[in-house]
Coordinates of C-alpha atoms in Angstrom, one line a residue:
M1 CA 6.3 -0.7 33.8
D2 CA 5.9 -3.9 35.9
A3 CA 5.5 -6.8 33.5
M4 CA 2.6 -8.2 35.6
R5 CA 0.7 -4.9 35.9
K6 CA -2.5 -4.9 33.9
I7 CA -4.1 -2.1 31.9
K8 CA -7.0 -2.0 34.3
D9 CA -4.5 -1.2 37.1
L10 CA -3.4 2.0 35.3
P11 CA -5.1 5.3 36.2
E12 CA -8.1 5.8 33.9
G13 CA -6.5 8.7 32.1
E14 CA -3.5 6.6 31.1
R15 CA -5.4 3.6 29.6
P16 CA -5.1 3.5 25.8
R17 CA -8.9 3.1 25.1
E18 CA -9.8 6.0 27.3
R19 CA -7.1 8.1 25.9
L20 CA -8.3 7.3 22.3
L21 CA -11.9 8.3 23.2
R22 CA -10.8 11.5 24.9
L23 CA -8.0 12.7 22.6
G24 CA -8.6 10.8 19.3
P25 CA -6.5 8.0 17.7
A26 CA -3.8 10.4 16.4
A27 CA -2.7 11.2 20.0
L28 CA -1.8 7.6 20.7
S29 CA 1.6 6.0 20.2
D30 CA 2.1 3.0 18.0
A31 CA 2.3 0.8 21.1
E32 CA -0.9 2.2 22.5
L33 CA -2.8 1.5 19.2
L34 CA -1.4 -2.0 19.1
A35 CA -2.3 -2.6 22.8
I36 CA -6.0 -1.8 21.9
L37 CA -5.9 -4.4 19.1
L38 CA -4.0 -7.1 21.2
R39 CA -6.5 -6.5 24.1
T40 CA -4.6 -8.8 26.6
G41 CA -1.0 -9.6 27.4
V42 CA 0.6 -13.0 27.6
T43 CA 2.1 -14.9 30.5
G44 CA 4.6 -12.7 32.3
C45 CA 4.0 -9.7 30.0
N46 CA 1.1 -7.2 30.1
V47 CA -0.5 -6.0 27.0
H48 CA 1.2 -2.6 27.0
E49 CA 4.7 -4.2 27.2
L50 CA 3.7 -6.7 24.6
A51 CA 2.6 -4.0 22.2
L52 CA 5.8 -2.0 22.8
R53 CA 7.8 -5.1 22.0
L54 CA 5.8 -5.7 18.8
A55 CA 6.1 -2.1 17.7
T56 CA 9.9 -2.1 18.4
A57 CA 10.4 -5.4 16.5
L58 CA 8.5 -4.1 13.5
G59 CA 10.2 -0.8 13.4
G60 CA 6.9 1.0 13.9
L61 CA 3.4 0.3 12.6
A62 CA 4.5 0.8 9.0
G63 CA 6.4 -2.5 9.3
L64 CA 3.1 -4.4 9.5
R65 CA 2.2 -3.5 5.9
T66 CA 5.0 -5.7 4.6
Y67 CA 3.6 -8.9 6.1
D68 CA 0.7 -11.2 4.9
A69 CA -0.8 -13.6 7.4
A70 CA 1.8 -16.4 7.0
A71 CA 4.8 -14.0 7.0
L72 CA 3.6 -12.2 10.2
A73 CA 3.1 -15.6 12.0
A74 CA 6.6 -16.7 10.9
F75 CA 8.0 -13.3 12.1
V76 CA 6.4 -13.7 15.5
R77 CA 7.6 -17.2 15.9
Q78 CA 11.2 -16.2 15.2
E79 CA 11.2 -13.2 17.5
P80 CA 11.9 -14.3 21.2
T81 CA 10.4 -11.1 22.6
L82 CA 7.0 -11.9 21.0
R83 CA 6.4 -15.4 22.2
G84 CA 2.8 -15.9 23.3
I85 CA 1.3 -13.9 20.4
G86 CA -1.0 -16.6 19.0
P87 CA -3.5 -17.0 16.2
D88 CA -6.3 -14.9 17.7
K89 CA -4.0 -11.8 18.1
L90 CA -2.5 -12.4 14.7
A91 CA -6.0 -12.6 13.2
T92 CA -6.9 -9.3 14.9
L93 CA -3.8 -7.5 13.5
Q94 CA -4.5 -8.9 10.0
A95 CA -8.1 -7.8 10.2
A96 CA -7.1 -4.3 11.2
L97 CA -4.7 -4.0 8.3
E98 CA -7.4 -5.1 5.9
V99 CA -9.9 -2.6 7.3
G100 CA -7.3 0.1 6.7
A101 CA -6.6 -1.0 3.2
R102 CA -10.3 -1.1 2.3
V103 CA -10.8 2.4 3.6
F104 CA -8.5 3.6 0.8
R105 CA -9.6 1.1 -1.8
P106 CA -11.5 2.7 -4.6
S107 CA -15.2 2.1 -4.8
A108 CA -16.9 0.4 -7.8
Q109 CA -18.4 3.8 -8.7
A110 CA -14.9 5.4 -8.7
L111 CA -13.6 2.8 -11.1
R112 CA -16.4 3.6 -13.5
K113 CA -15.3 7.2 -13.9
P114 CA -12.9 8.5 -16.5
L115 CA -9.3 8.8 -15.3
L116 CA -8.4 12.3 -16.4
R117 CA -5.9 13.4 -13.8
A118 CA -2.8 11.7 -12.2
G119 CA -4.2 12.5 -8.8
Q120 CA -7.1 10.2 -9.5
V121 CA -4.8 7.4 -10.5
A122 CA -2.8 7.8 -7.3
E123 CA -5.9 7.6 -5.1
L124 CA -6.9 4.4 -6.9
M125 CA -3.5 2.9 -6.1
F126 CA -2.7 3.8 -2.5
A127 CA -4.6 1.0 -0.9
E128 CA -2.7 -1.6 -2.9
S129 CA 0.7 0.0 -3.3
T130 CA 1.3 1.0 0.3
R131 CA 1.0 -2.6 1.4
L132 CA 4.1 -3.5 -0.6
A133 CA 7.7 -3.3 0.6
R134 CA 8.9 -4.0 -3.0
E135 CA 8.2 -2.2 -6.2
G136 CA 5.2 -3.3 -8.2
F137 CA 4.3 -2.4 -11.7
W138 CA 0.6 -2.0 -12.7
A139 CA -1.3 -1.2 -15.8
I140 CA -4.8 0.4 -15.9
F141 CA -6.5 -0.5 -19.2
L142 CA -9.0 2.1 -20.5
D143 CA -11.8 2.3 -22.9
R144 CA -12.4 5.2 -25.4
R145 CA -13.7 7.5 -22.6
R146 CA -10.7 6.7 -20.4
V147 CA -12.9 4.6 -18.0
P148 CA -11.0 1.5 -16.6
L149 CA -12.0 -1.7 -18.3
R150 CA -11.0 -3.9 -15.3
P151 CA -12.4 -4.0 -11.7
E152 CA -8.9 -3.2 -10.4
P153 CA -5.5 -2.3 -11.7
D154 CA -3.5 -5.2 -13.1
L155 CA -0.3 -6.1 -11.3
L156 CA 2.1 -7.1 -14.0
T157 CA 5.4 -7.6 -12.0
L158 CA 6.6 -7.5 -8.5
G159 CA 10.3 -6.6 -7.9
L160 CA 12.7 -8.4 -5.8
G161 CA 14.2 -5.3 -4.2
A162 CA 14.1 -1.6 -4.9
Q163 CA 13.2 -2.0 -8.6
T164 CA 11.0 -4.0 -10.9
L165 CA 11.1 -4.6 -14.6
I166 CA 8.2 -4.7 -17.1
D167 CA 7.9 -7.0 -20.1
P168 CA 6.4 -5.1 -23.0
Q169 CA 4.9 -8.3 -24.4
T170 CA 3.1 -9.1 -21.2
L171 CA 1.7 -5.5 -21.1
F172 CA 0.4 -5.2 -24.6
R173 CA -0.8 -8.8 -24.8
K174 CA -3.2 -7.9 -22.0
A175 CA -4.1 -4.6 -23.6
V176 CA -5.1 -6.4 -26.8
M177 CA -6.9 -9.1 -24.8
F178 CA -9.0 -6.5 -23.0
D179 CA -9.6 -4.4 -26.2
A180 CA -8.0 -1.4 -24.5
H181 CA -8.0 1.9 -26.3
G182 CA -5.3 3.3 -24.0
L183 CA -3.5 2.5 -20.8
I184 CA -1.9 4.2 -17.8
L185 CA 1.3 2.8 -16.3
V186 CA 1.8 2.9 -12.5
H187 CA 4.6 1.7 -10.2
N188 CA 5.3 2.4 -6.6
H189 CA 8.4 3.6 -4.7
P190 CA 8.1 2.1 -1.2
S191 CA 10.6 4.6 0.2
G192 CA 8.0 7.4 -0.4
D193 CA 10.4 9.3 -2.7
V194 CA 8.5 9.6 -6.0
S195 CA 11.4 11.0 -8.0
P196 CA 11.7 9.0 -11.3
S197 CA 14.9 7.2 -12.0
T198 CA 16.7 7.3 -15.4
Q199 CA 15.5 3.7 -15.9
D200 CA 11.9 4.8 -15.1
V201 CA 12.0 7.4 -17.9
E202 CA 13.8 5.1 -20.4
T203 CA 11.3 2.3 -19.8
T204 CA 8.4 4.6 -20.2
R205 CA 9.7 5.9 -23.5
A206 CA 10.2 2.4 -24.8
L207 CA 6.6 1.4 -23.9
I208 CA 5.2 4.6 -25.4
A209 CA 6.9 3.7 -28.7
A210 CA 5.6 0.1 -28.6
G211 CA 2.1 1.4 -27.9
R212 CA 2.2 3.7 -30.9
V213 CA 3.1 0.8 -33.1
L214 CA 0.1 -1.2 -31.8
G215 CA -2.3 1.8 -31.7
I216 CA -2.7 1.5 -28.0
P217 CA -1.4 4.8 -26.5
V218 CA 0.4 5.0 -23.2
L219 CA -1.3 8.0 -21.6
D220 CA 0.7 8.5 -18.5
H221 CA 3.1 6.8 -16.1
V222 CA 2.4 7.6 -12.5
I223 CA 4.8 6.9 -9.7
V224 CA 3.0 6.5 -6.3
G225 CA 4.7 6.8 -3.0
R226 CA 2.9 7.1 0.4
P227 CA -0.2 9.2 1.1
D228 CA 1.5 10.6 4.3
I229 CA 4.5 12.0 2.4
S230 CA 4.2 15.0 0.1
P231 CA 4.4 14.8 -2.9
S232 CA 2.6 11.5 -2.8
Y233 CA 2.8 10.8 -6.5
F234 CA 4.6 11.9 -9.7
S235 CA 3.2 12.0 -13.2
L236 CA 5.8 11.7 -16.0
R237 CA 3.2 13.3 -18.3
T238 CA 2.5 16.3 -16.1
H239 CA 6.3 16.9 -15.8
E240 CA 6.8 16.4 -19.6
L241 CA 9.6 13.9 -19.1
C242 CA 8.2 11.8 -22.0
D243 CA 6.5 12.5 -25.3
F244 CA 3.1 10.9 -24.6

C-alpha cells in the first residue's frame, strides 16, 4: 500500500472500522485491530502500514501482553520501523490492554464465593497470569468455607525465565499472618502447555508436607496456561499426582 495513502482513501468496505462493524472484531487481522487503536499514521507512514509494522515487530498482538507502559515505550524507541509512535498512541494501547485484562478479572462477588473446583481457580487467574511472559507463583489463602481471604491472589515469586521457585517460609508465613485454614497454589505456564514438570510435582509434595506440619492444608495446585488454548489449566489434585 502507498505509504501516504490514508484510511479514508480506501473503499469503505476495506476500512478497518467499517469491517469491524459489518463482520465483527474476530474477522479483523491483528494489524487492522491495531490500526483502529492507533487511529492515525505518522509522517511518511499511514496508519495501516504503521499498525502492520507494530504487529510484525511484536510477533502478533500476544506480544503486547509482555510489556508494561515503560517497557513498551522503550521497545518502540529502539525499533526503527516504529518511529513516530508517541505518548498518545502508547497510552491508547496500554488502555486497551487494561480493558482486556479487566474483562477477565474476577468480580468482588466472585472472590467471596467458595473455591470448590479447579476451573474456578483458573478463571480467577487468567486476567493476571496471561499478562506475564515469565512464570509466576501465586497462593490463594482460604477461610474455613474455602472463601478467599484476600481481595486477589498473592503473587509470591516471579521467575526469570521459563520457571520460578517458591520459598516455603514465605508461603506459610503469609498463611499464618492471614489466619488461613487452607490454601491453593497456582502458577502459570506462559507457553500455554499446562503439563506439569517433575519439579512442579516435587515442589507441590514438599509444600503439602510442610502444610500438614503447620495444620494449613494445601488443597490443590493449579497450573494455568492461556484461555485460548485447550486445556487451559491443569489440576494436580484432579489428576491425583499428589496426596492432597
